[in-house]
mmCIF file with all atom_site columns, C-alpha atoms in Angstrom:
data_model
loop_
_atom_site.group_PDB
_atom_site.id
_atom_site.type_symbol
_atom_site.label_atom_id
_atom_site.label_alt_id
_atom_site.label_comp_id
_atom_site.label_asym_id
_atom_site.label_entity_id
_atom_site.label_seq_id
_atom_site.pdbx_PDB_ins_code
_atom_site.Cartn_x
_atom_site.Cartn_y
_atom_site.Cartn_z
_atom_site.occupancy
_atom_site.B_iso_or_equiv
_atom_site.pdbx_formal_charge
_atom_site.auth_seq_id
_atom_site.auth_comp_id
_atom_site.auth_asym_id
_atom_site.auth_atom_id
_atom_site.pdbx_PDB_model_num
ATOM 1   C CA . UNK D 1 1   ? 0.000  0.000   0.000   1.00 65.00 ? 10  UNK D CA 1
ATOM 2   C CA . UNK D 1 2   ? 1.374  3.437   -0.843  1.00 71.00 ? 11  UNK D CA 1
ATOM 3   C CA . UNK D 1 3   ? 1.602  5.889   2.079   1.00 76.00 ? 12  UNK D CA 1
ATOM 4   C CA . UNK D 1 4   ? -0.825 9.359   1.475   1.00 76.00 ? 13  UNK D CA 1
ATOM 5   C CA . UNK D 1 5   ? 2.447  11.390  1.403   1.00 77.00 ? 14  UNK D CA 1
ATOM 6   C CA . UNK D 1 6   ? 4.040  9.133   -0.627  1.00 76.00 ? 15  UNK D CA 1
ATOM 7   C CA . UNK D 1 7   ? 1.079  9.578   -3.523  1.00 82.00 ? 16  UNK D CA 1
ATOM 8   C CA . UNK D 1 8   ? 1.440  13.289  -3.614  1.00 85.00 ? 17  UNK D CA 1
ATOM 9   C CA . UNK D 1 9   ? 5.100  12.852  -4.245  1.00 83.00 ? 18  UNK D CA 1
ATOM 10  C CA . UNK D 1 10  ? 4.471  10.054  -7.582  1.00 83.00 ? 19  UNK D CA 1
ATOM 11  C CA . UNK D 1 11  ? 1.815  12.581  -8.579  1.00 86.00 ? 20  UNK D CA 1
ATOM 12  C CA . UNK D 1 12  ? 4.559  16.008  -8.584  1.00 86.00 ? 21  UNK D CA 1
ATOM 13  C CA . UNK D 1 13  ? 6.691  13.581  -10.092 1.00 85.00 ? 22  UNK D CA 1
ATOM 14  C CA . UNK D 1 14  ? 4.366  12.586  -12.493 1.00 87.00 ? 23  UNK D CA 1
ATOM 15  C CA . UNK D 1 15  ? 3.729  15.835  -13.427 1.00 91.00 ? 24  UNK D CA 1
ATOM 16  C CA . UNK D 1 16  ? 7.692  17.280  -13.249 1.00 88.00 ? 25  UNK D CA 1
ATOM 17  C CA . UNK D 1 17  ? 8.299  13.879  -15.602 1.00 88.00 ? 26  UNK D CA 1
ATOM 18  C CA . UNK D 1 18  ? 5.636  14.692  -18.262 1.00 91.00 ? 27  UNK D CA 1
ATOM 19  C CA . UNK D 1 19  ? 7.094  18.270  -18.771 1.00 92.00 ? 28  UNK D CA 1
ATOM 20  C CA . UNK D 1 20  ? 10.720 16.024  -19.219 1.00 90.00 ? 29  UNK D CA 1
ATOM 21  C CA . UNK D 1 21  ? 9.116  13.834  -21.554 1.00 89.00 ? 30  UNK D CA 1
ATOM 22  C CA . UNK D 1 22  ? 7.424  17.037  -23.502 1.00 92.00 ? 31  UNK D CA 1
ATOM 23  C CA . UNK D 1 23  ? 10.859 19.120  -23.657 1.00 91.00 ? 32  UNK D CA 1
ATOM 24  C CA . UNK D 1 24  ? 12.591 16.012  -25.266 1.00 90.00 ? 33  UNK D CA 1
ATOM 25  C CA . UNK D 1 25  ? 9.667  16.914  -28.212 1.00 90.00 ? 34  UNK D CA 1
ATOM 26  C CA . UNK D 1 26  ? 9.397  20.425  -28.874 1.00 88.00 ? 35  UNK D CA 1
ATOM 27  C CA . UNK D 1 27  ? 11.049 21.983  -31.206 1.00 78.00 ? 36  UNK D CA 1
ATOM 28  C CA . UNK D 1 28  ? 12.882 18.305  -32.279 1.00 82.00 ? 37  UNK D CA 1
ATOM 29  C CA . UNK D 1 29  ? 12.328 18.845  -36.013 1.00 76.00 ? 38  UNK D CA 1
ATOM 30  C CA . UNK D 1 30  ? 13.941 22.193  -36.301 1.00 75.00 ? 39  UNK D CA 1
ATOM 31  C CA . UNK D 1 31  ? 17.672 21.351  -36.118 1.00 72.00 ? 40  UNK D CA 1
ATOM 32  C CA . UNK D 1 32  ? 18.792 19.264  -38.853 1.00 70.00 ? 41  UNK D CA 1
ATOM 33  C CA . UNK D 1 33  ? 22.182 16.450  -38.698 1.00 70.00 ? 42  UNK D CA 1
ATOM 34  C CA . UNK D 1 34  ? 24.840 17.762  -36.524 1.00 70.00 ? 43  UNK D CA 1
ATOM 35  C CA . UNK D 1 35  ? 28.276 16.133  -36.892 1.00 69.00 ? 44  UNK D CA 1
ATOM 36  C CA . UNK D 1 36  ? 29.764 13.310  -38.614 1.00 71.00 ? 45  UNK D CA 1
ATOM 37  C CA . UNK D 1 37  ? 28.516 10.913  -36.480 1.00 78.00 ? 46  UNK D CA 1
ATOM 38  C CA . UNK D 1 38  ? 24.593 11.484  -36.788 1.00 82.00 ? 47  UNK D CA 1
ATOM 39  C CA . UNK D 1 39  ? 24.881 11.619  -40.010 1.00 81.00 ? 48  UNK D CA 1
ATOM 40  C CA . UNK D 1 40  ? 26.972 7.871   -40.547 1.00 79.00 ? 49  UNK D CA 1
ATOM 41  C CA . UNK D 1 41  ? 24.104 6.679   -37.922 1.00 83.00 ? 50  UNK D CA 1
ATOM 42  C CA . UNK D 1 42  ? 21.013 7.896   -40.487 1.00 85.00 ? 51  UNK D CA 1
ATOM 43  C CA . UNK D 1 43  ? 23.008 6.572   -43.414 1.00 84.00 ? 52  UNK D CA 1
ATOM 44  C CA . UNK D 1 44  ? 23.448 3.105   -41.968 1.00 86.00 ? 53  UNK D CA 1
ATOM 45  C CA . UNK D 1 45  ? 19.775 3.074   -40.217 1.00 89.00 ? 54  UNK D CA 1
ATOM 46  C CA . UNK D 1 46  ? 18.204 4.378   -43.917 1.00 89.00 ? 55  UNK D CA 1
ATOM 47  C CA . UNK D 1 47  ? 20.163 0.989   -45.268 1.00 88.00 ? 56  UNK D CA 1
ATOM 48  C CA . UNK D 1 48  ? 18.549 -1.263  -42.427 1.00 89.00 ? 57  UNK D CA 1
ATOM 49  C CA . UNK D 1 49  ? 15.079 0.359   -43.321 1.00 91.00 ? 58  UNK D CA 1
ATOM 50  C CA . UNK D 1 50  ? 15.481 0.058   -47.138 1.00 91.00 ? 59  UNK D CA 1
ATOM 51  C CA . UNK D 1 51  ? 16.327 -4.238  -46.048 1.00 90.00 ? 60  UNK D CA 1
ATOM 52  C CA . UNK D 1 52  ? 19.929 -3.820  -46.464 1.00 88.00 ? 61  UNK D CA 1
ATOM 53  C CA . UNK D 1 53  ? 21.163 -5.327  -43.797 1.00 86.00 ? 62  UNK D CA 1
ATOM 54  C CA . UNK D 1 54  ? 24.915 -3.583  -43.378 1.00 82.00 ? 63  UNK D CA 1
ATOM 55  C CA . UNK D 1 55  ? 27.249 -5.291  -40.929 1.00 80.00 ? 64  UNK D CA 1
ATOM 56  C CA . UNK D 1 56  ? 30.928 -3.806  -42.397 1.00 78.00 ? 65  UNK D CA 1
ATOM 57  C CA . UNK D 1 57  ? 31.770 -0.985  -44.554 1.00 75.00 ? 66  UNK D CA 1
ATOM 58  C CA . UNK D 1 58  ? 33.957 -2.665  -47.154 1.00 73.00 ? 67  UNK D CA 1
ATOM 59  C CA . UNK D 1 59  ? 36.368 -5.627  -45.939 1.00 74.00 ? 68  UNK D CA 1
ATOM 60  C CA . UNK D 1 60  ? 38.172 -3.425  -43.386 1.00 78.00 ? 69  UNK D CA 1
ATOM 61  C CA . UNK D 1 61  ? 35.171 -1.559  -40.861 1.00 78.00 ? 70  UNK D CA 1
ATOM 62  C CA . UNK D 1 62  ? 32.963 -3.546  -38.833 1.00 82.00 ? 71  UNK D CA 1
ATOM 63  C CA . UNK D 1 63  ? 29.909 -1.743  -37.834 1.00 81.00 ? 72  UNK D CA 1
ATOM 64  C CA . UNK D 1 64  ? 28.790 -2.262  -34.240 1.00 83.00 ? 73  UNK D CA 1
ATOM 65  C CA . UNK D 1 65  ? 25.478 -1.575  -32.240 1.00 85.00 ? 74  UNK D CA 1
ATOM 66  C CA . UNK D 1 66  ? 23.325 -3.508  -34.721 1.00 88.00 ? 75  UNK D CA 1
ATOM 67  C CA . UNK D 1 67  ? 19.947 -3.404  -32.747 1.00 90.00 ? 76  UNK D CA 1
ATOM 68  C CA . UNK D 1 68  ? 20.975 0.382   -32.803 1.00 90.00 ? 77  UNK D CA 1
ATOM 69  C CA . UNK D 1 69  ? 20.912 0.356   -36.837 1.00 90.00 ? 78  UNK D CA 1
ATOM 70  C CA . UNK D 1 70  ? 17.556 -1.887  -36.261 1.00 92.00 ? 79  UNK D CA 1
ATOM 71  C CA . UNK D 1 71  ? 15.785 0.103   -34.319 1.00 94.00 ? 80  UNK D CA 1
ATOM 72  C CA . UNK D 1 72  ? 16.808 3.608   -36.056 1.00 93.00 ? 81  UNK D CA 1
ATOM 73  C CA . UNK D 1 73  ? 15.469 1.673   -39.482 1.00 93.00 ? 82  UNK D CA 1
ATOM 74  C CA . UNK D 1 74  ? 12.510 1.172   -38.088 1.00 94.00 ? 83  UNK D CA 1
ATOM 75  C CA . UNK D 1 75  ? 12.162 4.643   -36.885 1.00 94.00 ? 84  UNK D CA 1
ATOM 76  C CA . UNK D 1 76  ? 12.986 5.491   -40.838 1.00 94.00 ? 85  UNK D CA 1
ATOM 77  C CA . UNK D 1 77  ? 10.131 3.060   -42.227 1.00 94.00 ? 86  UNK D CA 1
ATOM 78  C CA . UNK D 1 78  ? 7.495  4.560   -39.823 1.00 94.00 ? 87  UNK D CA 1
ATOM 79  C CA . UNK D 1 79  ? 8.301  8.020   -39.245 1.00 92.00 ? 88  UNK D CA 1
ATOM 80  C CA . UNK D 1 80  ? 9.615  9.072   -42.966 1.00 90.00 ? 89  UNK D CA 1
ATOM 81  C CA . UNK D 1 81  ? 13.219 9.018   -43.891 1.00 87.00 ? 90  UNK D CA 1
ATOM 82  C CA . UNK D 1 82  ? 13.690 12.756  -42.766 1.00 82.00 ? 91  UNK D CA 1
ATOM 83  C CA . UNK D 1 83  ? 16.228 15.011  -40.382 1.00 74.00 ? 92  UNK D CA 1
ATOM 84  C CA . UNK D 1 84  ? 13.700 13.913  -37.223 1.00 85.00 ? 93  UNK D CA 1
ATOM 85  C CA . UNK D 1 85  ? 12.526 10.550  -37.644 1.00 90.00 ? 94  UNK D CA 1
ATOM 86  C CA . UNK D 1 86  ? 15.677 9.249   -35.496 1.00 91.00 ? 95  UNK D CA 1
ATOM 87  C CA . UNK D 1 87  ? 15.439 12.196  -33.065 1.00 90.00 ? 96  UNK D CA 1
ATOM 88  C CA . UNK D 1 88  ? 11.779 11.113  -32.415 1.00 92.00 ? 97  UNK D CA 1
ATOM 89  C CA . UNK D 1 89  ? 12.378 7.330   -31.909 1.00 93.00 ? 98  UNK D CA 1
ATOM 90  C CA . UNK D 1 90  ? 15.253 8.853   -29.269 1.00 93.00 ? 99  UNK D CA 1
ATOM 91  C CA . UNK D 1 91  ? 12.701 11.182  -27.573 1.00 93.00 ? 100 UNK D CA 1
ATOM 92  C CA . UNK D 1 92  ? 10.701 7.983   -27.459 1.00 94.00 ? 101 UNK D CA 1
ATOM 93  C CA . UNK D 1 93  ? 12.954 5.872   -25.988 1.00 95.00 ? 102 UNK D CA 1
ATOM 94  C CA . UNK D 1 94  ? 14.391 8.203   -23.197 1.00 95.00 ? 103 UNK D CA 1
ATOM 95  C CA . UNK D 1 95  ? 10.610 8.457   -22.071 1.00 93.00 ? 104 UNK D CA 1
ATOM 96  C CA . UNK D 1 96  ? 11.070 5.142   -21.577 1.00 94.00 ? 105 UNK D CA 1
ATOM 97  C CA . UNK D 1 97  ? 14.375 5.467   -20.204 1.00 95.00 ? 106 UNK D CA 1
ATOM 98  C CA . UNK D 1 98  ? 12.790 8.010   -17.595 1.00 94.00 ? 107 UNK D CA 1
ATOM 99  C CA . UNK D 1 99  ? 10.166 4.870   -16.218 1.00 93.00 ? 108 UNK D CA 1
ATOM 100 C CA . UNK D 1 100 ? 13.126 2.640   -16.253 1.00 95.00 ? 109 UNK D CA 1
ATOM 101 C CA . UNK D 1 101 ? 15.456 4.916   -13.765 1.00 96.00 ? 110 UNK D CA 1
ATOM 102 C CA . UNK D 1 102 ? 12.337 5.305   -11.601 1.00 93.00 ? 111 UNK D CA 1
ATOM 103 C CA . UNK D 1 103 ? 11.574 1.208   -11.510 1.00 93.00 ? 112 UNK D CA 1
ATOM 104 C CA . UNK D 1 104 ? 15.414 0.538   -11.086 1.00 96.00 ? 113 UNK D CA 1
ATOM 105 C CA . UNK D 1 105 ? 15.924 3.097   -8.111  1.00 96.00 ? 114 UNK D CA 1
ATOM 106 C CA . UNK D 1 106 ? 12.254 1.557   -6.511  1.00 92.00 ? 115 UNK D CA 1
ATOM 107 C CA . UNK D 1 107 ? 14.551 -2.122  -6.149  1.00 93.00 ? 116 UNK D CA 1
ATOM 108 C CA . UNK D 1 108 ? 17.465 0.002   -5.122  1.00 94.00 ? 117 UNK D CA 1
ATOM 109 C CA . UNK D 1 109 ? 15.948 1.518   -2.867  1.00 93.00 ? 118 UNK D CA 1
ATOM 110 C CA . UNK D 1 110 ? 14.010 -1.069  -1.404  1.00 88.00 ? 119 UNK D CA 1
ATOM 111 C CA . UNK D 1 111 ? 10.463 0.156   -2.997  1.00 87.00 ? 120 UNK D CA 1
ATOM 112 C CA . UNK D 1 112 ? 10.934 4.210   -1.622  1.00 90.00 ? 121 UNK D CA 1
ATOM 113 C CA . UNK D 1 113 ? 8.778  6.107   -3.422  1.00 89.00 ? 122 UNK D CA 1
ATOM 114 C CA . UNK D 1 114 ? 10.118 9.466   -2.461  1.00 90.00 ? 123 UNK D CA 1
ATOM 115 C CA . UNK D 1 115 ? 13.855 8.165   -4.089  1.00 93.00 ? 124 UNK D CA 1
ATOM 116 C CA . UNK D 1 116 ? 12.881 6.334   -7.349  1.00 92.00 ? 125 UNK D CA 1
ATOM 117 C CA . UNK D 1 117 ? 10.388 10.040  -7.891  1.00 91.00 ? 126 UNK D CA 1
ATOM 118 C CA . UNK D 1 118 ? 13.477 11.722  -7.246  1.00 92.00 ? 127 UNK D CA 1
ATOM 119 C CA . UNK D 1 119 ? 15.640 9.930   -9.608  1.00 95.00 ? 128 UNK D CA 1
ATOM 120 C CA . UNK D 1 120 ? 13.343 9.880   -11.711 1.00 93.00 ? 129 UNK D CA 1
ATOM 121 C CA . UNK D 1 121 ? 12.645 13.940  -12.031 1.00 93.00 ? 130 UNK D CA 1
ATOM 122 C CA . UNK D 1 122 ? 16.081 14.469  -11.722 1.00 94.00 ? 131 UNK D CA 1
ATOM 123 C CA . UNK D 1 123 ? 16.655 12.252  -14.835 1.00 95.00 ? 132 UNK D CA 1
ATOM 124 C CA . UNK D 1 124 ? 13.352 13.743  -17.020 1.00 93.00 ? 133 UNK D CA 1
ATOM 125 C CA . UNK D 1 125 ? 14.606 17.246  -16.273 1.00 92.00 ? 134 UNK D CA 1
ATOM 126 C CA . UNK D 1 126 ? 18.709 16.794  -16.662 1.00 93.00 ? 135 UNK D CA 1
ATOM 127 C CA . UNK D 1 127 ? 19.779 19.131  -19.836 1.00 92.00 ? 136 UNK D CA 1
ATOM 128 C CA . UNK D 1 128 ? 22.343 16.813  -21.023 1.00 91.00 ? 137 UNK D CA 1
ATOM 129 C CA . UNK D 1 129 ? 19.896 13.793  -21.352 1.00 91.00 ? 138 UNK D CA 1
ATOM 130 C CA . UNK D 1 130 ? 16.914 16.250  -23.293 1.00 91.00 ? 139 UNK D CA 1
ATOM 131 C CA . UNK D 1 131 ? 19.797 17.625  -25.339 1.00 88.00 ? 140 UNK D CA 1
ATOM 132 C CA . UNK D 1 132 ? 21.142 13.965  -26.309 1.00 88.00 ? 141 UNK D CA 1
ATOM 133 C CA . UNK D 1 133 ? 17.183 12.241  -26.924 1.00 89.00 ? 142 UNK D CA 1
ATOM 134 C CA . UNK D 1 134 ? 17.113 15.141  -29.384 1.00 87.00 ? 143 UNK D CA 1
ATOM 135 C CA . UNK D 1 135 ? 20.038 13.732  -31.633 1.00 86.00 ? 144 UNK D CA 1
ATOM 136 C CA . UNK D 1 136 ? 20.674 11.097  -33.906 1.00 85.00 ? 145 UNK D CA 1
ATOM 137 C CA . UNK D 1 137 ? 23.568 9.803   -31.614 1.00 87.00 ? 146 UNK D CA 1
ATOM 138 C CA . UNK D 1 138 ? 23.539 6.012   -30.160 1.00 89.00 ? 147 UNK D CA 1
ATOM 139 C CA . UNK D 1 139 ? 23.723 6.754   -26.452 1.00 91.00 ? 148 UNK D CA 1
ATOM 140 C CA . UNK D 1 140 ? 19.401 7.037   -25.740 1.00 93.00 ? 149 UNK D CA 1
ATOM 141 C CA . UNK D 1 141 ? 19.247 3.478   -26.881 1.00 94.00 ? 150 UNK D CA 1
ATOM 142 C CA . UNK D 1 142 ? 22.899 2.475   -24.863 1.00 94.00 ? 151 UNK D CA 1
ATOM 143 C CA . UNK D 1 143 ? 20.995 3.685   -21.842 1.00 95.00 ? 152 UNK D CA 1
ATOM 144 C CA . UNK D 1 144 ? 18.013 1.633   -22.366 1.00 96.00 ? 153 UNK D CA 1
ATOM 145 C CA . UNK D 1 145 ? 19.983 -1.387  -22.575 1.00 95.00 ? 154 UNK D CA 1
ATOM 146 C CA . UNK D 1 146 ? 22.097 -0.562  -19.262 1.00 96.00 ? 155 UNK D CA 1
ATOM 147 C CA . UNK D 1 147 ? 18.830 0.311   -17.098 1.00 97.00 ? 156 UNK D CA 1
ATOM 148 C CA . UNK D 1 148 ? 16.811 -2.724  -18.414 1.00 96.00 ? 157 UNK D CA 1
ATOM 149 C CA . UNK D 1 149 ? 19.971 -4.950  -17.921 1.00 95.00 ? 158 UNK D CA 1
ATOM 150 C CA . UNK D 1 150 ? 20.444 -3.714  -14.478 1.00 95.00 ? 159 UNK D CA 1
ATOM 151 C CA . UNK D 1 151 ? 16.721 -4.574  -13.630 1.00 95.00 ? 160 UNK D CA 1
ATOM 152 C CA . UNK D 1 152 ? 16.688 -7.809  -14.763 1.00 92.00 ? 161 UNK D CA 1
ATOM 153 C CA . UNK D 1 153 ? 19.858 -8.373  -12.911 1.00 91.00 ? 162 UNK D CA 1
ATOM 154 C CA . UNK D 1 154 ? 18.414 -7.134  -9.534  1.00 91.00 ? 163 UNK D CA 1
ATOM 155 C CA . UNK D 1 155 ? 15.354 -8.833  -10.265 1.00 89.00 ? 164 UNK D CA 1
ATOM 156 C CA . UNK D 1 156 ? 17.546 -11.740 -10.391 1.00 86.00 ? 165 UNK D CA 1
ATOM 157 C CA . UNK D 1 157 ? 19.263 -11.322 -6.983  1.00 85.00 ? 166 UNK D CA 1
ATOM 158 C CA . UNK D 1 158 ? 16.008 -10.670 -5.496  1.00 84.00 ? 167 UNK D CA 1
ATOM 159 C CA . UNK D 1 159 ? 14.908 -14.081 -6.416  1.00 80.00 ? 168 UNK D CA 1
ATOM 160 C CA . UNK D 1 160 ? 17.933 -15.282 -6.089  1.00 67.00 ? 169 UNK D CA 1
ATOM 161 C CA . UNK D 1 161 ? 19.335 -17.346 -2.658  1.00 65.00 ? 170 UNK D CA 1
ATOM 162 C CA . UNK D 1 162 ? 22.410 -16.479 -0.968  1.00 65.00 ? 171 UNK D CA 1
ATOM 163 C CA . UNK D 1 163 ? 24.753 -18.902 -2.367  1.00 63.00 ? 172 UNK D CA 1
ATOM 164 C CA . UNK D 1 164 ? 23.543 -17.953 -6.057  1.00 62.00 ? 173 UNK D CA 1
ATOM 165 C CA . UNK D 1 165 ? 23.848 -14.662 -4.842  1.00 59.00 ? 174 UNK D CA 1
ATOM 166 C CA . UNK D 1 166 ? 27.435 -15.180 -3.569  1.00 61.00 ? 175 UNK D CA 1
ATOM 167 C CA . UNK D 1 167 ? 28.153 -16.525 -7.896  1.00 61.00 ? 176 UNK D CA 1
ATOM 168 C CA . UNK D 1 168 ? 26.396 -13.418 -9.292  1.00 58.00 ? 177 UNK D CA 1
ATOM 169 C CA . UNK D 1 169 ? 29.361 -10.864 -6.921  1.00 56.00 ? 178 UNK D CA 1
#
């Protein structure tokens, strides 16, 4: 059961993480590529969406962060191949991202409200993480993969008995 106190505090978070989610979106279509790097992410994700399935540029450079290139492709085939498309499946995913710090600092914390809402606001409303969900860059995703795999893993040791959790340290 959640404490009174504790409900006002998810619902100003609620409210303080809707506002994060909403900055990630305004304004996202109004800067186009910046930097090499964005740009050799949307040419390799346009490949993906197009079926094209690149792994290496020529004999020489591997290409890493495939379900990077498969999830940007997607983001190509339904959003339009345009300067945005990638930026939006980013602001997407660090909304995600924001329920994700919130449910890992809840089994951190063992289940306090009042610290996963902070974490939580403190991640919607960071600069450098709006600034980054509104680029074509890899690191949104990278973070989704880190905060899931650290909830499944303390999920894990939750369940987990004390020699099993003696193995997983």
């Amino acid at each position: 059961m959640i404490h009174r106190t504790d409900r006002w505090i998810l619902g100003i978070a609620l409210v303080a993480v809707a506002c994060g989610c909403a900055l990630r979106f305004i304004a996202i279509d109004r800067i186009g590529l910046q930097g090499s790097d964005e740009t050799y992410y949307t040419n390799i994700a346009q490949h993906w969406a197009e079926g094209e399935r690149v792994l290496a540029i020529g004999a020489d450079v591997p290409l890493y962060r495939p379900v990077a290139y498969a999830v940007y492709g997607l983001a190509i085939r339904v959003f339009g191949f345009d300067d945005h498309s990638i930026k939006t499946a980013n602001a997407l995913i660090d909304g995600l991202n924001i329920v994700l710090v919130f449910l890992l600092a809840l089994l951190l914390s063992r289940r306090d409200y009042r610290i996963a809402s902070a974490a939580a606001v403190i991640y919607a409303l960071l600069p450098f993480t709006i600034l980054t969900a509104r680029t074509e860059q890899t690191h949104i995703l990278s973070a989704s993969c880190v905060l899931a795999a650290s909830i499944l893993l303390c999920l894990a040791l939750l369940g987990a008995s004390n020699r099993s959790r003696t193995a997983w340290a």
